[in-house]
Coordinates of C-alpha atoms in Angstrom, one line a residue:
M16 CA -0.1 0.0 0.0
G17 CA 2.9 2.6 0.9
L18 CA 0.8 4.7 3.3
A19 CA 2.5 3.4 6.1
N20 CA 6.2 4.9 5.6
F21 CA 4.7 8.2 4.3
S22 CA 1.6 9.4 5.8
F23 CA 0.3 6.7 8.5
S24 CA 1.8 5.6 11.7
C25 CA 3.7 2.9 13.4
L26 CA 0.5 0.9 13.8
A27 CA 1.6 -0.7 10.0
S28 CA 4.4 -2.5 11.7
C29 CA 2.1 -4.7 14.0
L30 CA -0.1 -5.2 10.8
C31 CA 2.5 -6.2 8.5
E32 CA 3.1 -9.0 10.9
A33 CA -0.2 -10.0 10.4
N34 CA -0.4 -9.7 6.8
L35 CA -3.1 -7.2 7.1
F36 CA -1.9 -3.8 6.4
E37 CA -0.2 -3.9 3.0
I38 CA -2.3 -4.9 0.1
A39 CA 0.0 -5.6 -2.7
E40 CA -2.8 -7.0 -5.4
P41 CA -5.7 -9.0 -5.5
T42 CA -5.4 -12.7 -5.4
A43 CA -7.3 -15.7 -5.5
H44 CA -7.2 -15.8 -1.8
F45 CA -10.5 -13.8 -1.6
K46 CA -13.4 -16.1 -0.8
V47 CA -16.8 -14.7 -2.3
D48 CA -20.1 -16.7 -2.8
K49 CA -20.3 -15.9 -6.4
P50 CA -17.1 -16.2 -8.5
R51 CA -16.5 -13.7 -11.3
L52 CA -16.5 -14.6 -14.8
S53 CA -13.1 -15.3 -16.4
Y54 CA -12.3 -13.8 -19.6
E55 CA -13.8 -15.3 -22.9
F56 CA -11.9 -15.6 -26.1
I57 CA -14.0 -14.6 -29.1
D58 CA -14.1 -14.5 -32.6
W59 CA -11.8 -12.0 -34.5
D60 CA -13.0 -8.8 -35.8
S61 CA -12.4 -8.7 -39.2
T62 CA -11.9 -5.0 -39.6
V63 CA -8.6 -5.4 -38.0
S64 CA -6.0 -6.2 -40.5
M65 CA -3.6 -9.2 -39.9
E66 CA -0.1 -10.3 -40.6
E67 CA 1.4 -13.3 -41.2
P68 CA 4.5 -13.9 -38.7
A69 CA 7.7 -12.6 -40.5
V70 CA 11.3 -13.7 -40.2
Q71 CA 11.3 -16.4 -37.3
S72 CA 12.4 -14.3 -34.2
R73 CA 15.6 -15.6 -32.6
Q74 CA 14.2 -14.4 -29.3
H75 CA 13.1 -16.6 -26.6
W76 CA 9.9 -15.1 -26.1
H77 CA 8.5 -16.1 -29.9
S78 CA 6.2 -18.9 -30.0
E79 CA 4.7 -20.4 -33.1
M80 CA 1.0 -19.7 -33.5
T81 CA -1.7 -21.8 -34.7
D82 CA -4.2 -21.0 -37.2
D83 CA -6.9 -20.7 -34.5
D84 CA -4.5 -18.5 -32.6
R85 CA -4.2 -16.4 -36.0
N86 CA -8.1 -16.0 -36.2
I87 CA -8.4 -13.9 -32.9
S88 CA -4.7 -12.3 -33.0
P89 CA -4.0 -8.8 -34.3
V90 CA -0.6 -7.8 -34.9
V91 CA 0.1 -4.3 -34.2
Q92 CA 3.8 -2.5 -35.6
T93 CA 5.5 -0.9 -32.7
T94 CA 8.6 1.3 -32.7
H95 CA 10.7 -2.1 -31.6
G96 CA 8.9 -4.7 -33.4
K97 CA 5.6 -6.4 -34.2
V98 CA 3.4 -7.5 -31.5
R99 CA 0.5 -10.2 -31.5
G100 CA -2.4 -9.5 -28.8
T101 CA -5.6 -11.3 -28.5
L102 CA -9.3 -10.4 -28.7
L103 CA -11.3 -10.8 -25.2
K104 CA -14.8 -10.4 -24.1
G105 CA -14.8 -9.3 -20.6
L106 CA -17.5 -9.5 -17.4
Y107 CA -20.2 -7.6 -19.3
D108 CA -19.5 -8.9 -22.7
E109 CA -17.4 -5.8 -23.9
K110 CA -14.9 -6.8 -26.5
F111 CA -11.7 -5.4 -26.5
Y112 CA -8.1 -6.5 -27.4
A113 CA -5.3 -7.1 -24.9
F114 CA -1.4 -7.0 -25.8
D115 CA 0.1 -8.0 -22.3
G116 CA 3.6 -8.3 -21.8
I117 CA 5.0 -5.7 -24.3
P118 CA 9.1 -5.2 -23.3
Y119 CA 10.0 -1.3 -23.1
A120 CA 13.3 -1.9 -21.7
V121 CA 16.3 -4.5 -21.5
P122 CA 15.6 -7.0 -18.8
P123 CA 17.6 -5.3 -15.9
L124 CA 19.7 -8.7 -15.3
G125 CA 23.3 -9.3 -14.1
T126 CA 25.1 -6.1 -13.7
L127 CA 22.3 -4.0 -14.6
R128 CA 20.3 -5.2 -11.5
F129 CA 20.2 -1.9 -9.6
K130 CA 20.8 0.6 -12.7
E131 CA 18.7 2.8 -14.8
P132 CA 16.6 1.0 -17.5
H133 CA 18.2 0.8 -20.7
D134 CA 16.0 1.3 -24.0
L135 CA 15.4 -1.9 -25.8
K136 CA 16.9 -3.1 -29.2
P137 CA 14.3 -3.9 -32.1
W138 CA 13.1 -7.5 -32.7
Y139 CA 12.6 -9.7 -35.6
G140 CA 9.4 -11.4 -36.2
I141 CA 6.1 -11.1 -34.2
R142 CA 6.3 -11.2 -30.4
D143 CA 3.4 -12.9 -28.6
C144 CA 1.7 -10.6 -26.3
S145 CA -1.5 -12.6 -25.7
K146 CA -0.8 -13.5 -22.1
P147 CA 0.5 -11.4 -19.0
L148 CA 3.9 -12.2 -18.0
D149 CA 5.2 -12.1 -14.5
K150 CA 5.2 -9.7 -12.1
C151 CA 8.3 -8.0 -10.4
L152 CA 9.9 -9.8 -8.1
Q153 CA 8.3 -9.3 -4.7
V154 CA 7.1 -11.5 -1.5
S155 CA 3.5 -12.1 -1.5
T156 CA 1.4 -10.5 1.4
Y157 CA -0.6 -13.7 1.0
S158 CA 1.5 -16.8 0.8
Q159 CA 4.9 -14.9 2.4
L160 CA 6.4 -16.7 -0.5
V161 CA 8.7 -15.1 -3.2
E162 CA 7.2 -14.6 -6.4
G163 CA 7.8 -12.8 -9.8
S164 CA 10.9 -12.5 -11.9
E165 CA 13.7 -9.5 -12.1
D166 CA 12.6 -9.6 -15.9
C167 CA 9.8 -7.7 -15.5
L168 CA 10.0 -4.4 -17.6
Y169 CA 6.8 -4.9 -19.6
L170 CA 3.5 -3.1 -20.1
N171 CA 0.2 -4.3 -20.9
I172 CA -2.3 -2.6 -23.5
S173 CA -6.2 -2.9 -23.6
V174 CA -8.0 -1.0 -26.3
K175 CA -11.7 -1.3 -27.5
T176 CA -10.8 -0.5 -31.2
L177 CA -7.5 -0.3 -33.3
K178 CA -9.6 1.9 -35.5
S179 CA -11.9 4.7 -34.7
E180 CA -12.7 8.4 -36.4
K181 CA -10.7 10.2 -33.8
P182 CA -7.6 8.7 -31.8
L183 CA -8.5 7.9 -28.4
P184 CA -7.2 9.0 -24.9
L185 CA -4.7 6.8 -22.7
M186 CA -5.0 6.2 -19.2
V187 CA -1.7 4.7 -17.9
Y188 CA -2.2 3.2 -14.2
I189 CA 0.6 2.8 -11.7
H190 CA -0.4 -0.2 -9.1
G191 CA 0.0 0.2 -5.3
G192 CA 2.1 -2.2 -3.1
G193 CA 3.9 -0.3 -0.6
F194 CA 6.8 0.2 -3.4
K195 CA 7.6 -3.4 -3.0
G196 CA 4.9 -5.6 -4.3
G197 CA 1.8 -5.4 -6.6
D198 CA 1.1 -6.9 -10.2
P199 CA 0.1 -4.6 -13.1
S200 CA -1.4 -7.0 -14.9
R201 CA -5.2 -8.1 -15.8
R202 CA -4.5 -10.9 -13.5
A203 CA -5.3 -8.2 -10.6
W204 CA -6.6 -5.3 -12.5
G205 CA -9.4 -6.2 -15.2
P206 CA -9.7 -3.5 -17.4
D207 CA -13.2 -4.6 -18.2
Y208 CA -15.2 -1.4 -17.0
F209 CA -13.0 1.1 -19.0
M210 CA -13.4 -1.2 -22.1
R211 CA -16.9 0.1 -22.2
E212 CA -15.4 3.5 -23.1
D213 CA -13.5 4.9 -25.6
V214 CA -10.1 4.9 -24.1
I215 CA -7.1 2.8 -24.1
F216 CA -5.9 1.7 -20.9
I217 CA -2.3 0.7 -20.0
S218 CA -0.4 -0.8 -16.9
I219 CA 3.5 -0.5 -16.3
G220 CA 5.4 -3.1 -14.7
H221 CA 8.4 -1.6 -12.9
R222 CA 11.1 -2.7 -10.3
L223 CA 10.3 -2.6 -6.6
G224 CA 11.8 -2.8 -3.4
P225 CA 15.9 -3.0 -3.1
I226 CA 15.8 -4.0 -6.8
G227 CA 14.0 -0.7 -7.6
F228 CA 15.0 1.7 -5.0
L229 CA 18.5 0.7 -3.9
S230 CA 21.0 3.6 -4.0
F231 CA 24.6 4.6 -3.7
K232 CA 26.0 8.0 -3.3
D233 CA 29.5 7.0 -5.4
P234 CA 28.9 8.5 -8.7
S235 CA 31.2 6.2 -10.2
L236 CA 28.6 3.3 -9.5
E237 CA 25.9 5.0 -11.4
I238 CA 23.3 4.0 -9.1
P239 CA 21.9 7.2 -7.7
G240 CA 18.5 5.5 -6.9
N241 CA 15.0 5.3 -8.2
A242 CA 15.4 2.9 -10.9
G243 CA 11.8 2.1 -10.3
L244 CA 10.8 5.4 -10.8
K245 CA 13.2 5.7 -14.3
D246 CA 11.3 2.2 -15.3
I247 CA 8.2 4.2 -15.6
V248 CA 9.6 7.1 -17.1
L249 CA 11.2 5.0 -19.9
A250 CA 7.6 3.0 -20.3
L251 CA 5.8 6.8 -20.7
R252 CA 8.2 7.5 -23.5
W253 CA 7.7 4.1 -25.2
I254 CA 3.9 4.9 -24.8
K255 CA 4.0 8.3 -26.3
A256 CA 6.0 6.8 -29.2
N257 CA 3.6 4.1 -29.9
A258 CA 0.2 5.8 -28.8
V259 CA -0.8 6.1 -32.5
N260 CA 0.3 2.4 -33.3
F261 CA -2.7 1.3 -30.7
N262 CA -5.4 4.3 -32.0
G263 CA -4.1 6.5 -29.3
D264 CA -3.5 10.2 -29.2
P265 CA 0.0 10.7 -27.8
D266 CA -0.9 14.0 -26.7
N267 CA -3.8 12.9 -24.4
I268 CA -2.3 10.6 -21.8
T269 CA -3.4 10.5 -18.3
L270 CA -1.3 9.0 -15.4
F271 CA -3.2 7.7 -12.7
G272 CA -2.3 5.3 -9.6
H273 CA -3.3 3.9 -6.1
S274 CA -1.6 4.2 -3.1
S275 CA 1.9 4.0 -3.5
G276 CA 1.1 4.3 -7.0
S277 CA -0.6 7.5 -6.6
M278 CA 2.4 8.6 -4.4
T279 CA 4.4 7.6 -7.4
V280 CA 2.3 9.5 -9.8
Q281 CA 2.7 12.7 -7.6
L282 CA 6.4 12.3 -7.5
L283 CA 6.5 12.0 -11.1
L284 CA 4.3 15.0 -11.3
A285 CA 7.2 17.0 -9.7
S286 CA 9.8 15.7 -11.8
P287 CA 11.4 17.6 -14.8
Q288 CA 11.9 14.1 -16.6
T289 CA 8.2 13.6 -17.3
E290 CA 7.4 17.1 -18.8
G291 CA 5.3 16.5 -21.9
L292 CA 4.7 12.6 -21.3
F293 CA 1.5 13.0 -19.7
H294 CA -1.1 15.7 -19.5
K295 CA -3.2 14.8 -16.8
A296 CA -3.1 12.8 -13.2
I297 CA -5.2 10.9 -11.1
L298 CA -4.0 10.7 -7.4
M299 CA -6.1 7.8 -5.5
A300 CA -5.4 7.3 -1.8
G301 CA -1.7 7.8 -1.6
F302 CA 0.1 11.4 -0.9
S303 CA 3.6 12.2 0.1
M304 CA 5.2 15.7 0.4
E305 CA 8.5 14.3 2.0
L306 CA 10.1 11.2 1.3
N307 CA 11.4 9.7 4.4
R308 CA 13.9 7.8 3.0
Q309 CA 16.4 6.3 5.7
P310 CA 20.1 6.0 5.7
N311 CA 22.4 3.3 5.3
M312 CA 19.6 0.8 4.0
E313 CA 22.2 -0.7 1.3
Y314 CA 24.8 -1.8 3.9
R315 CA 22.2 -3.0 6.5
L316 CA 20.8 -5.0 3.5
A317 CA 24.1 -6.3 2.9
K318 CA 25.4 -7.3 6.2
H319 CA 22.1 -9.1 7.0
L320 CA 22.8 -11.3 4.2
G321 CA 26.4 -12.1 5.4
Y322 CA 28.3 -9.1 4.0
E323 CA 31.4 -8.5 6.4
G324 CA 33.1 -5.7 4.9
E325 CA 33.0 -1.8 5.7
N326 CA 30.3 0.5 4.5
V327 CA 32.1 1.5 1.0
D328 CA 29.7 1.7 -1.8
S329 CA 31.6 -0.2 -4.4
Q330 CA 32.4 -3.3 -2.0
V331 CA 28.5 -3.4 -0.8
L332 CA 27.4 -3.3 -4.6
D333 CA 29.7 -5.8 -5.6
F334 CA 28.0 -8.4 -2.7
L335 CA 24.4 -7.1 -3.6
L336 CA 25.2 -7.9 -7.2
K337 CA 26.1 -11.5 -6.4
A338 CA 23.3 -12.0 -3.9
D339 CA 20.3 -14.5 -4.3
P340 CA 17.4 -11.9 -5.7
H341 CA 15.1 -13.9 -3.6
L342 CA 16.8 -13.3 -0.6
L343 CA 17.3 -9.6 -1.4
V344 CA 13.6 -8.9 -1.8
S345 CA 12.7 -11.0 1.4
S346 CA 15.2 -9.7 3.9
D347 CA 13.7 -8.0 7.1
F348 CA 16.3 -6.4 8.9
F349 CA 14.4 -3.3 10.9
T350 CA 14.8 -3.8 14.6
E351 CA 11.8 -4.0 17.1
A352 CA 12.3 -0.4 18.0
E353 CA 12.6 0.9 14.4
K354 CA 9.3 -1.4 13.4
N355 CA 7.6 0.7 16.6
R356 CA 8.7 3.8 14.9
G357 CA 6.8 3.1 12.0
L358 CA 9.6 1.9 9.7
M359 CA 9.1 -1.1 7.5
M360 CA 9.7 -0.2 3.8
P361 CA 13.8 0.3 3.8
F362 CA 13.8 0.8 0.0
V363 CA 11.4 3.8 -1.1
P364 CA 11.8 6.7 -3.6
T365 CA 14.9 9.0 -2.6
V366 CA 16.1 12.4 -3.4
E367 CA 19.0 11.5 -5.4
S368 CA 22.3 12.3 -4.3
Y369 CA 24.3 13.6 -7.6
V370 CA 23.1 14.8 -10.8
T371 CA 22.7 12.6 -13.9
P372 CA 21.2 13.2 -17.2
K373 CA 18.2 10.8 -16.3
A374 CA 17.8 12.0 -12.5
V375 CA 14.3 12.0 -11.2
L376 CA 14.3 13.6 -8.0
L377 CA 17.1 16.1 -6.8
A378 CA 14.8 17.6 -4.2
E379 CA 11.9 16.7 -1.8
P380 CA 8.7 16.7 -3.6
V381 CA 7.4 19.7 -1.2
E382 CA 10.1 21.7 -2.6
L383 CA 9.7 20.5 -6.3
Q384 CA 6.0 21.1 -6.5
R385 CA 6.5 24.9 -5.8
K386 CA 7.6 25.6 -9.5
T387 CA 6.8 21.9 -11.4
W388 CA 5.5 22.2 -14.9
S389 CA 2.9 20.0 -13.5
N390 CA 1.1 22.9 -11.8
R391 CA -0.3 23.7 -15.6
I392 CA -2.1 20.5 -15.8
P393 CA -5.3 19.4 -14.5
I394 CA -5.7 16.5 -11.8
I395 CA -8.4 14.7 -9.8
L396 CA -7.3 13.4 -6.1
G397 CA -9.0 11.6 -3.5
S398 CA -9.5 9.1 -1.1
N399 CA -11.9 6.5 0.8
S400 CA -14.1 7.7 4.0
G401 CA -12.7 4.8 5.9
E402 CA -9.3 5.1 5.2
G403 CA -8.3 4.6 8.6
L404 CA -10.6 1.4 8.9
M405 CA -7.7 -1.1 7.9
P406 CA -6.0 -1.5 11.3
M407 CA -8.9 -1.4 13.3
G408 CA -10.1 -5.2 12.3
F409 CA -6.6 -6.3 13.7
L410 CA -6.5 -4.2 17.0
K411 CA -10.0 -5.7 17.7
K412 CA -8.4 -9.1 17.6
N413 CA -5.5 -7.9 19.3
P414 CA -6.4 -5.2 21.5
K415 CA -2.8 -5.6 23.4
W416 CA -1.4 -3.4 20.7
L417 CA -3.6 -0.5 22.0
S418 CA -0.7 -0.5 24.7
R419 CA 1.8 0.5 22.4
F420 CA 0.0 4.1 21.8
Q421 CA -0.2 4.4 25.7
H422 CA 3.9 3.7 25.8
S423 CA 4.6 5.4 22.0
P424 CA 1.8 8.0 21.5
E425 CA 4.2 9.2 18.7
C426 CA 3.4 6.2 16.6
V427 CA -0.1 7.9 15.9
L428 CA 1.9 11.0 14.0
P429 CA 2.0 11.1 10.3
S430 CA 5.5 9.5 9.5
T431 CA 7.1 13.3 8.2
L432 CA 6.5 14.6 11.9
R433 CA 7.4 11.1 13.8
L434 CA 10.7 11.1 11.7
R435 CA 11.8 14.8 12.2
C436 CA 10.7 15.5 15.8
D437 CA 13.1 14.7 18.7
P438 CA 11.7 11.8 21.0
G439 CA 10.4 14.1 23.4
Q440 CA 8.4 16.5 21.4
G441 CA 7.1 13.5 19.2
R442 CA 5.3 11.9 22.2
Q443 CA 4.1 15.2 23.1
L444 CA 2.4 15.8 19.7
G445 CA 1.4 12.1 19.5
Q446 CA -0.2 12.6 23.0
S447 CA -2.2 15.7 21.7
L448 CA -3.7 13.6 18.8
L449 CA -4.8 10.9 21.0
D450 CA -6.5 13.2 23.5
H451 CA -8.2 15.1 21.1
F452 CA -9.5 12.3 18.8
C453 CA -9.9 9.5 21.7
Q454 CA -10.4 11.8 24.6
A455 CA -8.2 9.7 26.6
H456 CA -6.2 12.2 28.3
G457 CA -3.8 9.9 30.1
L458 CA -6.7 7.1 30.0
Q459 CA -5.9 3.6 29.2
L460 CA -6.8 3.0 25.2
T461 CA -9.4 0.0 24.7
V462 CA -11.4 -1.1 21.7
T463 CA -14.1 1.3 22.5
H464 CA -11.8 3.9 21.1
S465 CA -11.7 2.0 17.9
D466 CA -13.8 4.4 15.9
A467 CA -12.1 7.4 17.3
L468 CA -8.7 5.6 16.0
V469 CA -10.4 4.9 12.8
K470 CA -11.0 8.6 12.9
L471 CA -7.4 9.7 13.8
F472 CA -6.0 7.6 11.0
T473 CA -8.5 8.8 8.0
H474 CA -7.9 12.2 9.0
S475 CA -4.1 11.7 8.9
I476 CA -4.2 10.6 5.7
V477 CA -6.9 13.3 4.2
H478 CA -4.3 15.8 5.6
A479 CA -1.7 14.4 3.7
Q480 CA -4.1 15.1 0.9
E481 CA -4.9 18.5 1.9
R482 CA -1.2 19.3 2.0
I483 CA -1.1 18.5 -2.0
I484 CA -4.4 20.7 -2.6
Q485 CA -3.0 23.8 -0.7
A486 CA 0.2 23.4 -2.8
R487 CA -1.9 23.2 -6.0
L488 CA -3.9 26.2 -4.9
A489 CA -0.8 28.3 -4.1
Y490 CA 1.1 27.2 -7.2
G491 CA -1.0 26.0 -9.8
Q492 CA -2.4 27.3 -12.8
A493 CA -5.0 24.4 -13.7
A494 CA -7.9 22.6 -12.1
T495 CA -7.9 20.3 -8.9
Y496 CA -10.8 18.1 -8.5
L497 CA -11.3 16.3 -5.1
Y498 CA -13.4 13.3 -4.4
R499 CA -14.6 11.2 -1.2
F500 CA -15.4 7.6 -2.0
D501 CA -18.1 6.8 0.3
F502 CA -20.2 4.0 -1.2
D503 CA -20.7 1.3 1.7
S504 CA -21.9 -2.0 0.0
P505 CA -22.9 -5.1 1.8
D506 CA -21.0 -7.2 -0.6
F507 CA -19.3 -5.1 -3.0
N508 CA -16.5 -3.8 -0.9
F509 CA -14.4 -6.4 -1.4
Y510 CA -11.1 -5.6 0.8
R511 CA -13.1 -4.5 3.8
I512 CA -15.1 -7.9 3.5
R513 CA -11.9 -9.7 3.2
F514 CA -10.4 -8.4 6.4
F515 CA -13.3 -7.9 8.5
G516 CA -16.2 -10.1 7.3
K517 CA -19.6 -8.8 6.2
E518 CA -20.7 -7.7 9.4
Q519 CA -18.2 -4.8 9.6
R520 CA -19.5 -1.5 7.6
G521 CA -17.4 1.4 6.2
V522 CA -15.4 2.1 3.2
G523 CA -11.7 0.9 3.8
H524 CA -8.5 1.5 1.8
V525 CA -8.6 -0.1 -1.7
D526 CA -12.4 -0.7 -1.6
E527 CA -13.0 2.1 -4.5
L528 CA -10.9 -0.1 -6.8
G529 CA -13.7 -2.7 -7.0
Y530 CA -15.6 0.0 -8.8
I531 CA -13.1 0.7 -11.5
F532 CA -11.4 -2.9 -12.0
V533 CA -12.5 -6.3 -12.3
I534 CA -10.5 -8.1 -9.5
P535 CA -10.6 -12.3 -8.5
A536 CA -13.4 -11.3 -6.2
T537 CA -15.7 -9.6 -8.6
F538 CA -19.1 -10.7 -9.6
K539 CA -21.2 -9.9 -12.1
L540 CA -24.2 -7.2 -11.1
D541 CA -27.6 -7.1 -11.7
E542 CA -27.4 -3.6 -13.9
S543 CA -30.1 -2.5 -11.5
R544 CA -28.1 -2.4 -8.4
P545 CA -26.7 0.9 -7.2
E546 CA -23.3 -0.8 -6.9
F547 CA -23.5 -1.2 -11.0
N548 CA -24.6 2.7 -11.5
T549 CA -21.4 3.6 -8.9
I550 CA -19.1 1.6 -11.7
R551 CA -20.7 3.0 -14.7
R552 CA -20.7 6.7 -12.8
M553 CA -16.8 6.4 -11.4
V554 CA -15.5 5.0 -14.7
S555 CA -17.3 7.4 -17.0
M556 CA -16.1 10.5 -14.9
L557 CA -12.5 9.1 -14.8
V558 CA -12.5 8.3 -18.7
H559 CA -14.3 11.7 -19.3
F560 CA -11.7 13.5 -17.5
A561 CA -9.1 11.6 -19.4
A562 CA -10.4 12.8 -22.9
T563 CA -11.5 16.2 -21.8
S564 CA -9.7 17.5 -18.6
D565 CA -13.4 17.8 -17.5
P566 CA -14.9 15.0 -15.1
N567 CA -18.4 16.1 -15.8
A568 CA -19.4 13.3 -18.1
P569 CA -22.7 12.8 -19.9
L570 CA -23.8 10.4 -17.6
T571 CA -23.2 12.2 -14.6
K572 CA -23.6 16.1 -15.4
A573 CA -27.3 15.8 -15.0
L574 CA -27.0 14.3 -11.4
V575 CA -24.4 16.9 -9.9
E576 CA -21.9 19.5 -11.6
W577 CA -18.2 18.6 -10.0
K578 CA -16.7 21.8 -9.6
P579 CA -12.7 22.2 -8.7
V580 CA -11.6 23.4 -5.2
T581 CA -11.2 27.0 -4.4
R582 CA -9.0 28.7 -2.2
F583 CA -11.6 30.6 -0.6
G584 CA -14.8 29.4 0.8
T585 CA -16.1 26.0 1.8
R586 CA -14.0 23.1 0.5
M587 CA -16.4 21.1 -1.3
V588 CA -15.9 17.7 -2.3
L589 CA -17.4 15.1 -4.6
N590 CA -19.2 12.4 -2.3
I591 CA -19.5 9.2 -4.3
S592 CA -22.1 6.9 -2.4
E593 CA -25.1 5.6 -3.9
E594 CA -25.9 9.3 -4.9
L595 CA -23.2 11.6 -6.3
K596 CA -23.6 14.8 -4.1
F597 CA -21.5 18.1 -4.1
I598 CA -21.0 18.6 -0.1
P599 CA -18.6 20.3 2.2
Q600 CA -15.8 18.3 3.1
P601 CA -16.6 16.2 6.4
E602 CA -13.0 16.0 7.3
K603 CA -11.9 19.8 6.6
P604 CA -12.6 21.2 10.0
M605 CA -10.4 18.7 12.3
L606 CA -7.4 19.0 9.6
K607 CA -6.4 22.3 11.3
I608 CA -5.4 19.9 14.2
F609 CA -2.6 18.6 12.1
D610 CA -1.8 21.9 10.8
R611 CA -0.8 22.7 14.5
L612 CA 1.5 19.7 14.8
F613 CA 3.2 20.6 11.7
E614 CA 3.8 24.2 12.9
Q615 CA 4.9 23.3 16.3
A616 CA 7.4 20.9 14.7
G617 CA 8.4 23.5 12.3
V618 CA 7.8 21.6 9.4
P619 CA 6.3 23.6 6.2
L620 CA 2.9 22.2 4.7
I621 CA 3.9 23.3 1.5

């Protein structure tokens, strides 16, 4: 998810131990009464021109095609070679073409393991892109086993039609997973709902964990960090260069992401490397103005794996290049004291320590946002009404963890304050938050304080969101649209149901993704249900924004007018529930409490 290291609390550490907090991607571990319908292969649409395979490729990933395969498999010429996709039928019988596993960079293997991505050389023949490939190497949140591959720099394209009167807008998605997990493919995030609209949906695989975010200060090693972000930048360049080949408009690209994927989008909004590569952005439930990267993570990782030398960059790198990649991604070397402070993700984006031609971040986001190119493009951002719900299921089953708040009240602070205050001030500020939300005032916290803690953690996340809004209002020249997802479905909020059961109500972190993607738990809805209406409205608004910079789609503008946020007057938000309503933001009044904490700590808000 990514919230814990940036804008949540040390509660994340205990939830990680229980495998509850970090949601990297949906999997078959979901248990539902009604199974989702799988993709169905259908007959080829004769309007798409076909090509026979050219010269037999020398690359290992080219396979022989049967006559039946060719009947449903369009071929597209890209800047690097031809790719063969497949024609699918989704959950509501929407037909679309899928091109899965298109390479955009040289596989980052061997000495390239931690380095910036290298542009791919053209290939011969036709590459089979009919099935999703491996996700990037990671530890599964569910099985705790290492899954995926280091060879993971591929993207996936879904498109409704390869020919139309006007080129289609492109929506490029960055998955969440705490910068160390997640799956970009339609195994996890089925694009079925988007394929009912005139849009191209693309997802990007990028390096994660230490393989994606390890860094060294020695310029001679050419590993300043942020390889995972640079993967995405290179993929965006590929997408812009190839948009026309897939019936897309290279000058109408929207980048969007969820949780740590949203934070990634925010970082790329601040980077000069991405100017012109996308034209709108959507941030969903993940925000960060400071990176809070801890020092010496590379040396500590090497020591954990058996390195006995000194903290010399070149020697540490040599050791890590030879290390088993499964051990690299599965190492847990934080102490209990560090976990109590909320540290759980050692390898995350960082401010690069020296300038290179492809440097993504040379200052903190809070500084970059003041003058970034993206202040001139429109964005949507928002979160769920119960973002703080996720930890409470664990706490209700394990109330002993509440004692951590008694002994370490700094745990409830946003990470920027927790990591930048001295211990005494951190405890004082944390206690003031507990006193305000829980009315504790020194009393022992119990499960009766659960609702108050949900409110506290929700407001902490919304405050991180508010800082972005304030920066946009201060420095931006384009519209900023704010939403609040508040649909409390009895059986379609899959993440809340998975972790708490159907008896728990509320709208937790990740619940909204079930309304824009088909995930393994998804089942086909009767079209009269309000959940189905919400899916249609959500996707329609996002796609209309991607196409026109205005989220007021024909389907919704008769119901409500979604206006941009303004500097003065009441903060208004689009509340998305069974009905769409433009209302005063419920959380706004209590955000002033967090403003005061930042002021007391001497940390600028924007």
